[in-house]
Each structure stands twice: as C-alpha cells, then as structure tokens.
PDB file of C-alpha atoms in Angstrom:
ATOM      1  CA  MET A   1      -8.738  13.234 -15.743  1.00 66.00           C
ATOM      2  CA  ASP A   2     -10.381  10.867 -13.642  1.00 82.00           C
ATOM      3  CA  PRO A   3      -8.223   9.360 -10.677  1.00 86.00           C
ATOM      4  CA  ASN A   4     -10.176   6.399 -10.573  1.00 91.00           C
ATOM      5  CA  ALA A   5     -10.117   5.556 -14.157  1.00 93.00           C
ATOM      6  CA  VAL A   6      -6.639   6.219 -14.306  1.00 94.00           C
ATOM      7  CA  ALA A   7      -6.085   3.715 -11.658  1.00 96.00           C
ATOM      8  CA  LYS A   8      -8.347   1.177 -13.193  1.00 96.00           C
ATOM      9  CA  ALA A   9      -6.365   1.274 -16.459  1.00 96.00           C
ATOM     10  CA  PHE A  10      -3.200   1.103 -15.145  1.00 97.00           C
ATOM     11  CA  VAL A  11      -3.979  -2.223 -13.105  1.00 98.00           C
ATOM     12  CA  GLU A  12      -5.514  -3.825 -16.034  1.00 98.00           C
ATOM     13  CA  HIS A  13      -2.548  -2.911 -18.134  1.00 97.00           C
ATOM     14  CA  TYR A  14       0.055  -3.907 -15.430  1.00 98.00           C
ATOM     15  CA  TYR A  15      -1.292  -7.263 -14.219  1.00 98.00           C
ATOM     16  CA  SER A  16      -2.225  -8.155 -18.069  1.00 98.00           C
ATOM     17  CA  THR A  17       1.435  -7.245 -18.982  1.00 97.00           C
ATOM     18  CA  PHE A  18       2.663  -9.513 -16.191  1.00 97.00           C
ATOM     19  CA  ASP A  19       0.702 -12.312 -16.816  1.00 97.00           C
ATOM     20  CA  THR A  20       1.207 -12.587 -20.781  1.00 96.00           C
ATOM     21  CA  ASN A  21       4.481 -10.587 -21.484  1.00 95.00           C
ATOM     22  CA  ARG A  22       6.471 -10.190 -18.387  1.00 95.00           C
ATOM     23  CA  GLY A  23       9.519  -8.609 -19.994  1.00 94.00           C
ATOM     24  CA  GLY A  24       7.139  -5.512 -21.391  1.00 96.00           C
ATOM     25  CA  LEU A  25       6.696  -4.361 -17.635  1.00 97.00           C
ATOM     26  CA  ALA A  26      10.264  -2.551 -18.231  1.00 97.00           C
ATOM     27  CA  ASN A  27       8.500   0.250 -19.858  1.00 96.00           C
ATOM     28  CA  LEU A  28       6.372   1.279 -16.741  1.00 98.00           C
ATOM     29  CA  TYR A  29       9.614   1.939 -14.532  1.00 98.00           C
ATOM     30  CA  GLN A  30      12.417   4.472 -14.756  1.00 98.00           C
ATOM     31  CA  ASP A  31      16.054   4.591 -13.387  1.00 97.00           C
ATOM     32  CA  GLY A  32      14.650   5.799 -10.134  1.00 96.00           C
ATOM     33  CA  SER A  33      12.064   3.545  -9.594  1.00 98.00           C
ATOM     34  CA  MET A  34      11.849   1.116  -6.653  1.00 98.00           C
ATOM     35  CA  LEU A  35      10.485  -2.301  -6.253  1.00 98.00           C
ATOM     36  CA  THR A  36      10.279  -3.991  -2.711  1.00 98.00           C
ATOM     37  CA  PHE A  37       9.237  -7.629  -3.501  1.00 98.00           C
ATOM     38  CA  GLU A  38       8.352  -9.503  -0.301  1.00 98.00           C
ATOM     39  CA  GLY A  39      10.713  -7.567   1.785  1.00 97.00           C
ATOM     40  CA  GLN A  40      13.818  -7.621  -0.817  1.00 98.00           C
ATOM     41  CA  PRO A  41      14.473  -4.154  -2.508  1.00 98.00           C
ATOM     42  CA  PHE A  42      15.649  -3.321  -6.246  1.00 98.00           C
ATOM     43  CA  GLN A  43      16.140  -0.047  -7.905  1.00 98.00           C
ATOM     44  CA  GLY A  44      15.949   1.040 -11.394  1.00 98.00           C
ATOM     45  CA  ALA A  45      13.887  -0.692 -14.438  1.00 98.00           C
ATOM     46  CA  GLN A  46      16.610  -3.152 -15.393  1.00 97.00           C
ATOM     47  CA  ASN A  47      17.066  -4.553 -11.959  1.00 98.00           C
ATOM     48  CA  ILE A  48      13.294  -4.431 -11.320  1.00 98.00           C
ATOM     49  CA  ALA A  49      12.493  -6.240 -14.547  1.00 96.00           C
ATOM     50  CA  ALA A  50      15.367  -8.641 -14.202  1.00 97.00           C
ATOM     51  CA  LYS A  51      13.749  -9.458 -10.637  1.00 97.00           C
ATOM     52  CA  LEU A  52      10.261 -10.099 -11.982  1.00 97.00           C
ATOM     53  CA  ALA A  53      11.568 -12.090 -14.872  1.00 95.00           C
ATOM     54  CA  SER A  54      13.426 -14.321 -12.606  1.00 95.00           C
ATOM     55  CA  LEU A  55      10.644 -15.413 -10.123  1.00 95.00           C
ATOM     56  CA  PRO A  56      10.363 -18.957  -9.942  1.00 92.00           C
ATOM     57  CA  PHE A  57       7.014 -19.634 -11.974  1.00 91.00           C
ATOM     58  CA  GLN A  58       6.710 -19.366 -15.668  1.00 89.00           C
ATOM     59  CA  GLN A  59       2.846 -18.789 -15.934  1.00 94.00           C
ATOM     60  CA  CYS A  60       0.365 -16.887 -13.700  1.00 97.00           C
ATOM     61  CA  GLN A  61      -2.664 -15.264 -13.186  1.00 98.00           C
ATOM     62  CA  HIS A  62      -3.754 -12.277 -11.258  1.00 98.00           C
ATOM     63  CA  THR A  63      -7.145 -11.746 -10.360  1.00 98.00           C
ATOM     64  CA  ILE A  64      -8.160  -8.217  -8.735  1.00 98.00           C
ATOM     65  CA  THR A  65     -10.606  -7.830  -5.897  1.00 97.00           C
ATOM     66  CA  THR A  66      -9.974  -4.214  -4.880  1.00 97.00           C
ATOM     67  CA  VAL A  67      -8.418  -1.188  -5.965  1.00 98.00           C
ATOM     68  CA  ASP A  68      -8.320   2.076  -4.133  1.00 98.00           C
ATOM     69  CA  CYS A  69      -6.330   5.340  -5.293  1.00 98.00           C
ATOM     70  CA  GLN A  70      -5.570   8.687  -4.088  1.00 98.00           C
ATOM     71  CA  PRO A  71      -3.501  11.472  -5.413  1.00 96.00           C
ATOM     72  CA  SER A  72      -0.174  11.705  -3.926  1.00 96.00           C
ATOM     73  CA  GLY A  73       0.579  15.516  -3.600  1.00 90.00           C
ATOM     74  CA  PRO A  74       1.274  18.357  -5.710  1.00 87.00           C
ATOM     75  CA  THR A  75       3.728  16.812  -8.303  1.00 89.00           C
ATOM     76  CA  GLY A  76       0.614  15.052  -9.677  1.00 92.00           C
ATOM     77  CA  GLY A  77       1.240  11.502  -8.387  1.00 95.00           C
ATOM     78  CA  MET A  78      -1.158   8.668  -7.556  1.00 97.00           C
ATOM     79  CA  VAL A  79      -1.145   5.941  -4.957  1.00 98.00           C
ATOM     80  CA  VAL A  80      -2.775   2.825  -5.977  1.00 98.00           C
ATOM     81  CA  PHE A  81      -3.897  -0.062  -3.475  1.00 98.00           C
ATOM     82  CA  VAL A  82      -4.248  -3.513  -4.811  1.00 98.00           C
ATOM     83  CA  SER A  83      -5.340  -6.758  -3.399  1.00 98.00           C
ATOM     84  CA  GLY A  84      -6.110  -9.986  -5.249  1.00 98.00           C
ATOM     85  CA  ASN A  85      -5.096 -13.394  -6.011  1.00 98.00           C
ATOM     86  CA  LEU A  86      -1.976 -14.908  -7.671  1.00 98.00           C
ATOM     87  CA  GLN A  87      -2.552 -18.451  -9.340  1.00 97.00           C
ATOM     88  CA  LEU A  88       0.338 -20.031 -10.314  1.00 96.00           C
ATOM     89  CA  ALA A  89       0.084 -22.837 -12.981  1.00 92.00           C
ATOM     90  CA  GLY A  90       0.207 -26.260 -11.688  1.00 92.00           C
ATOM     91  CA  GLU A  91      -0.517 -25.006  -8.225  1.00 94.00           C
ATOM     92  CA  GLN A  92      -4.022 -25.952  -6.344  1.00 95.00           C
ATOM     93  CA  HIS A  93      -4.729 -22.911  -4.479  1.00 95.00           C
ATOM     94  CA  ALA A  94      -3.954 -19.363  -5.574  1.00 96.00           C
ATOM     95  CA  LEU A  95      -1.799 -17.033  -3.230  1.00 97.00           C
ATOM     96  CA  LYS A  96      -3.282 -14.112  -1.787  1.00 97.00           C
ATOM     97  CA  PHE A  97      -1.280 -10.645  -2.331  1.00 98.00           C
ATOM     98  CA  SER A  98      -1.561  -6.728  -1.520  1.00 98.00           C
ATOM     99  CA  GLN A  99       0.566  -4.450  -3.778  1.00 98.00           C
ATOM    100  CA  MET A 100       1.163  -0.758  -3.565  1.00 98.00           C
ATOM    101  CA  PHE A 101       2.205   1.505  -6.577  1.00 98.00           C
ATOM    102  CA  HIS A 102       3.022   5.204  -6.588  1.00 98.00           C
ATOM    103  CA  LEU A 103       2.399   6.597  -9.977  1.00 98.00           C
ATOM    104  CA  MET A 104       4.126   9.616 -11.664  1.00 96.00           C
ATOM    105  CA  PRO A 105       3.176  11.521 -14.398  1.00 95.00           C
ATOM    106  CA  THR A 106       5.502  11.461 -17.559  1.00 95.00           C
ATOM    107  CA  PRO A 107       5.800  14.373 -20.037  1.00 94.00           C
ATOM    108  CA  GLN A 108       3.993  12.451 -22.665  1.00 93.00           C
ATOM    109  CA  GLY A 109       0.886  12.333 -20.641  1.00 90.00           C
ATOM    110  CA  SER A 110       1.326   8.636 -19.159  1.00 92.00           C
ATOM    111  CA  PHE A 111       2.285   7.219 -15.974  1.00 95.00           C
ATOM    112  CA  TYR A 112       5.271   5.197 -14.640  1.00 97.00           C
ATOM    113  CA  VAL A 113       5.714   3.526 -11.318  1.00 98.00           C
ATOM    114  CA  GLN A 114       7.958   5.322  -9.153  1.00 98.00           C
ATOM    115  CA  ASN A 115       7.186   2.969  -5.974  1.00 98.00           C
ATOM    116  CA  ASP A 116       6.208  -0.793  -6.025  1.00 98.00           C
ATOM    117  CA  ILE A 117       5.830  -2.688  -2.874  1.00 98.00           C
ATOM    118  CA  PHE A 118       4.559  -6.183  -3.137  1.00 98.00           C
ATOM    119  CA  ARG A 119       3.467  -8.768  -0.247  1.00 98.00           C
ATOM    120  CA  LEU A 120       1.838 -11.775  -0.073  1.00 97.00           C
ATOM    121  CA  ASN A 121      -0.880 -12.391   2.779  1.00 96.00           C
ATOM    122  CA  TYR A 122      -0.708 -15.543   4.430  1.00 91.00           C
ATOM    123  CA  ALA A 123      -3.810 -16.805   6.192  1.00 79.00           C
TER     124      ALA A 123
ATOM    125  CA  MET B   1      17.774  10.141   8.849  1.00 66.00           C
ATOM    126  CA  ASP B   2      17.400   6.387   7.903  1.00 83.00           C
ATOM    127  CA  PRO B   3      13.964   5.827   6.437  1.00 86.00           C
ATOM    128  CA  ASP B   4      13.683   2.559   7.661  1.00 92.00           C
ATOM    129  CA  ALA B   5      14.062   3.727  11.137  1.00 93.00           C
ATOM    130  CA  VAL B   6      11.365   6.593  10.424  1.00 94.00           C
ATOM    131  CA  ALA B   7       9.011   4.007   9.197  1.00 96.00           C
ATOM    132  CA  LYS B   8       9.495   1.794  12.268  1.00 96.00           C
ATOM    133  CA  ALA B   9       8.849   4.583  14.618  1.00 96.00           C
ATOM    134  CA  PHE B  10       6.124   6.034  12.706  1.00 97.00           C
ATOM    135  CA  VAL B  11       4.231   2.436  12.484  1.00 98.00           C
ATOM    136  CA  GLU B  12       4.997   1.973  16.250  1.00 98.00           C
ATOM    137  CA  HIS B  13       3.525   5.289  17.204  1.00 98.00           C
ATOM    138  CA  TYR B  14       0.569   5.018  14.916  1.00 98.00           C
ATOM    139  CA  TYR B  15      -0.711   1.630  16.128  1.00 98.00           C
ATOM    140  CA  THR B  16      -0.179   2.283  19.692  1.00 98.00           C
ATOM    141  CA  THR B  17      -1.885   5.683  19.523  1.00 98.00           C
ATOM    142  CA  PHE B  18      -4.820   3.891  17.623  1.00 98.00           C
ATOM    143  CA  ASP B  19      -5.077   1.183  20.390  1.00 97.00           C
ATOM    144  CA  SER B  20      -4.710   3.302  23.250  1.00 97.00           C
ATOM    145  CA  ASN B  21      -5.915   6.895  22.244  1.00 96.00           C
ATOM    146  CA  ARG B  22      -7.533   6.779  19.030  1.00 96.00           C
ATOM    147  CA  ALA B  23      -8.665  10.701  19.190  1.00 95.00           C
ATOM    148  CA  GLY B  24      -4.890  11.274  19.226  1.00 97.00           C
ATOM    149  CA  LEU B  25      -4.620  10.271  15.452  1.00 97.00           C
ATOM    150  CA  ALA B  26      -5.695  13.608  14.804  1.00 97.00           C
ATOM    151  CA  ASN B  27      -2.267  14.922  15.302  1.00 95.00           C
ATOM    152  CA  LEU B  28      -0.959  12.794  12.646  1.00 98.00           C
ATOM    153  CA  TYR B  29      -3.242  14.098   9.625  1.00 98.00           C
ATOM    154  CA  GLN B  30      -3.900  17.599   8.039  1.00 98.00           C
ATOM    155  CA  GLU B  31      -6.607  19.482   5.766  1.00 97.00           C
ATOM    156  CA  SER B  32      -5.126  17.972   2.730  1.00 97.00           C
ATOM    157  CA  SER B  33      -5.145  14.365   4.121  1.00 98.00           C
ATOM    158  CA  MET B  34      -7.210  11.316   2.472  1.00 98.00           C
ATOM    159  CA  LEU B  35      -8.266   7.985   3.760  1.00 98.00           C
ATOM    160  CA  THR B  36      -9.688   5.400   2.321  1.00 98.00           C
ATOM    161  CA  PHE B  37     -10.917   3.042   4.655  1.00 98.00           C
ATOM    162  CA  GLU B  38     -12.308  -0.271   3.199  1.00 98.00           C
ATOM    163  CA  GLY B  39     -13.097   1.536   0.166  1.00 97.00           C
ATOM    164  CA  GLN B  40     -14.961   4.554   1.852  1.00 97.00           C
ATOM    165  CA  ASN B  41     -13.166   7.850   1.144  1.00 97.00           C
ATOM    166  CA  THR B  42     -12.562  10.443   3.884  1.00 98.00           C
ATOM    167  CA  GLN B  43     -10.663  13.994   3.637  1.00 98.00           C
ATOM    168  CA  GLY B  44      -9.428  16.355   6.195  1.00 98.00           C
ATOM    169  CA  CYS B  45      -7.979  15.444   9.617  1.00 98.00           C
ATOM    170  CA  GLN B  46     -11.305  16.068  11.298  1.00 97.00           C
ATOM    171  CA  SER B  47     -13.529  13.575   8.778  1.00 98.00           C
ATOM    172  CA  ILE B  48     -10.709  11.332   9.289  1.00 98.00           C
ATOM    173  CA  VAL B  49     -10.554  11.177  13.335  1.00 97.00           C
ATOM    174  CA  ALA B  50     -14.416  11.077  13.056  1.00 97.00           C
ATOM    175  CA  LYS B  51     -14.359   8.117  10.969  1.00 97.00           C
ATOM    176  CA  LEU B  52     -11.597   6.537  12.967  1.00 97.00           C
ATOM    177  CA  THR B  53     -13.508   6.909  16.093  1.00 95.00           C
ATOM    178  CA  SER B  54     -16.807   5.828  14.943  1.00 95.00           C
ATOM    179  CA  LEU B  55     -15.516   2.556  13.945  1.00 94.00           C
ATOM    180  CA  PRO B  56     -17.892  -0.203  15.658  1.00 91.00           C
ATOM    181  CA  PHE B  57     -15.584  -1.389  18.477  1.00 91.00           C
ATOM    182  CA  GLN B  58     -14.300   0.050  21.409  1.00 89.00           C
ATOM    183  CA  GLN B  59     -11.285  -1.756  22.214  1.00 94.00           C
ATOM    184  CA  CYS B  60      -8.583  -3.231  19.807  1.00 97.00           C
ATOM    185  CA  GLN B  61      -5.028  -4.196  19.518  1.00 98.00           C
ATOM    186  CA  HIS B  62      -2.983  -4.256  16.209  1.00 98.00           C
ATOM    187  CA  ALA B  63      -0.063  -6.779  15.636  1.00 98.00           C
ATOM    188  CA  ILE B  64       2.491  -5.689  12.975  1.00 98.00           C
ATOM    189  CA  THR B  65       3.749  -8.503  10.684  1.00 97.00           C
ATOM    190  CA  THR B  66       5.471  -6.540   8.062  1.00 98.00           C
ATOM    191  CA  VAL B  67       6.626  -3.009   7.601  1.00 98.00           C
ATOM    192  CA  ASP B  68       8.020  -1.950   4.102  1.00 98.00           C
ATOM    193  CA  CYS B  69       9.072   1.504   3.174  1.00 98.00           C
ATOM    194  CA  GLN B  70      10.587   3.503   0.260  1.00 98.00           C
ATOM    195  CA  PRO B  71      11.201   7.250  -0.449  1.00 96.00           C
ATOM    196  CA  SER B  72       8.596   8.520  -2.781  1.00 96.00           C
ATOM    197  CA  GLY B  73       9.950  11.562  -4.591  1.00 90.00           C
ATOM    198  CA  PRO B  74      11.878  14.811  -4.297  1.00 88.00           C
ATOM    199  CA  ALA B  75       9.170  16.372  -1.874  1.00 90.00           C
ATOM    200  CA  GLY B  76      11.106  14.163   0.973  1.00 92.00           C
ATOM    201  CA  GLY B  77       8.003  11.900   1.410  1.00 95.00           C
ATOM    202  CA  MET B  78       7.905   8.088   2.134  1.00 97.00           C
ATOM    203  CA  ILE B  79       5.632   5.326   1.470  1.00 98.00           C
ATOM    204  CA  VAL B  80       5.090   2.631   4.264  1.00 98.00           C
ATOM    205  CA  PHE B  81       3.420  -0.547   3.555  1.00 98.00           C
ATOM    206  CA  VAL B  82       2.289  -2.430   6.763  1.00 98.00           C
ATOM    207  CA  SER B  83       0.363  -5.873   7.288  1.00 98.00           C
ATOM    208  CA  GLY B  84      -0.771  -7.257  10.466  1.00 98.00           C
ATOM    209  CA  ASN B  85      -3.527  -8.552  12.526  1.00 97.00           C
ATOM    210  CA  LEU B  86      -6.339  -6.701  14.322  1.00 97.00           C
ATOM    211  CA  GLN B  87      -7.642  -8.178  17.393  1.00 97.00           C
ATOM    212  CA  LEU B  88     -11.026  -6.953  18.483  1.00 96.00           C
ATOM    213  CA  THR B  89     -12.032  -7.335  22.209  1.00 93.00           C
ATOM    214  CA  GLY B  90     -14.294 -10.221  22.307  1.00 92.00           C
ATOM    215  CA  GLU B  91     -13.550 -11.721  18.743  1.00 94.00           C
ATOM    216  CA  GLN B  92     -12.243 -15.055  18.712  1.00 94.00           C
ATOM    217  CA  HIS B  93     -10.090 -14.673  15.873  1.00 95.00           C
ATOM    218  CA  ALA B  94      -7.993 -11.461  14.634  1.00 96.00           C
ATOM    219  CA  LEU B  95      -8.392  -9.956  11.382  1.00 97.00           C
ATOM    220  CA  LYS B  96      -5.774  -9.558   8.906  1.00 97.00           C
ATOM    221  CA  PHE B  97      -5.221  -6.234   7.268  1.00 98.00           C
ATOM    222  CA  SER B  98      -2.942  -4.294   5.125  1.00 98.00           C
ATOM    223  CA  GLN B  99      -2.159  -0.478   5.104  1.00 98.00           C
ATOM    224  CA  MET B 100      -0.458   2.092   3.019  1.00 98.00           C
ATOM    225  CA  PHE B 101       0.744   5.374   4.585  1.00 98.00           C
ATOM    226  CA  HIS B 102       2.405   8.296   2.569  1.00 98.00           C
ATOM    227  CA  LEU B 103       4.317  10.039   4.984  1.00 98.00           C
ATOM    228  CA  MET B 104       5.239  13.912   4.050  1.00 97.00           C
ATOM    229  CA  PRO B 105       7.492  15.930   6.163  1.00 95.00           C
ATOM    230  CA  THR B 106       6.740  19.067   8.476  1.00 95.00           C
ATOM    231  CA  PRO B 107       8.570  21.827   8.869  1.00 94.00           C
ATOM    232  CA  GLN B 108       9.220  20.890  12.292  1.00 94.00           C
ATOM    233  CA  GLY B 109      11.054  17.964  11.330  1.00 90.00           C
ATOM    234  CA  SER B 110       8.541  15.182  11.684  1.00 92.00           C
ATOM    235  CA  PHE B 111       6.065  13.642   9.434  1.00 96.00           C
ATOM    236  CA  TYR B 112       2.407  14.086   8.905  1.00 98.00           C
ATOM    237  CA  VAL B 113      -0.011  11.172   6.648  1.00 98.00           C
ATOM    238  CA  LEU B 114      -0.957  12.943   3.466  1.00 98.00           C
ATOM    239  CA  ASN B 115      -2.308   9.476   2.124  1.00 98.00           C
ATOM    240  CA  ASP B 116      -3.683   6.537   3.925  1.00 98.00           C
ATOM    241  CA  ILE B 117      -5.259   3.482   2.685  1.00 98.00           C
ATOM    242  CA  PHE B 118      -6.823   0.572   4.990  1.00 98.00           C
ATOM    243  CA  ARG B 119      -7.849  -2.894   3.716  1.00 98.00           C
ATOM    244  CA  LEU B 120      -8.919  -6.122   5.253  1.00 97.00           C
ATOM    245  CA  ASN B 121      -7.192  -9.321   4.010  1.00 96.00           C
ATOM    246  CA  TYR B 122     -10.198 -11.624   3.994  1.00 91.00           C
ATOM    247  CA  ALA B 123      -9.272 -15.657   3.815  1.00 78.00           C
TER     248      ALA B 123
END
C-alpha cells in the first residue's frame, strides 16, 4: 500500500464529498474523532458532522494545491497535510486554507479520520 | 498534563531554537523522525538537521499566529498545527507558513518530533 496513493485518494474523496454531499462526511469519522475548525474543538462523528453541515455557506468548491503525507507510527496511521483554495458560491475571491488529517486504519482495510485540524490562511 | 500547555511550550521552544541555534533542533528528532519540507522528504535526525541547517538563509525570525493541538491516539502522541510568519533577514516581506508536528512521548517524560511537515502559504 503506497501511502502517497492512499493520501491522494483520501483527499479527493474527502473534498468531493464535502463539496457535493456534506452529510456524507459522517462516515469518515468515529466517536473518538476530533476536529478543530478555526480554533473551535469538536469530538465525535455526530458533533463533527453537525459542525460541518452548519457552516454558513450552502455551496463551496475546494481546489487542492499541495498534499503531503507521512506514516504516523506503529499503529499504521498516516498524517496528511493539505493546502488549497475554498471558493464559496457568490464570493468574488477564494479563501486559502490549510488542513491536517490523521488517518487511522479500519479493520475493513479502509481509513477513518482520527484528527482533523482546519485553518484559513489569511493574507 | 494539559495538552495545550505542552503544545504551547513545544512551539515556543522549537521556534526559539530554530531562530537562535538551528543545530540545537537535533535534540527534538530521532532516527525514525520524518520531515517533509516544501514537498521534499527527509528521514532521521541527522538528515533532518542537515536539511534545516542548509536552508538558504542565515538569520530568520518566526512569529506564530495560531497553535492548534489534539491528542493523536493511544500511544500518547499529540498533533500540533501551527501557522505564522517567517521573516528572513534582508527581505522586505515576511513569508507565511503552516507547519504540522506529530509529537511522541519519550521515556524521560518529554516529547520528540516523529512527523514534521512544513509548507509556505503563498498569496
């Protein structure tokens, strides 16, 4: 299993789901998952999905600029570091963001998000 | 042990050391440590320090804007996500950067950097 391929596939899946079916992101988190969104902490798939669904925009499009990944230790996890642009419908300029995911393997051979940290990058 | 306090102390120590005694960063990495610096991968304390001390500037100053942290799993690790400005001596404008650290505990009760990913944030 090539970590770079896994990271790339995850990133594509995550942001496509975010942009087309935000409620579908709940499948990527578990009860122990944590999200820190612009400094605000959330724990558990339900709370995280509720936060993401409640963000003050209906439509958005993420464009990814960089994806870096590294294995995160003996448990088989992986850290993925993303930067990109977030275009909100109706806004003239895209927002820039950085996001970090710590993915952990599931028994079924897939990954879930254990840690998620999102920050906008202001000019 | 308050994770936020640990993260804050680590970040202060890391960037102070980087800005005043870059080679001193060697104490924060081990053989298994990984650094991805602007997309370039390096592994192991020696190689990482060699990379950091070979960066094309003598003097620099980091100014930290945000620090987010989360515990990373049962091994006692911690994810730290930083954004800030990097002022190089002689340059008119500071560079903006984001950096992610995955810290793991040492038997002596301190932390080392297992994963380190650095990216500049271009306007």
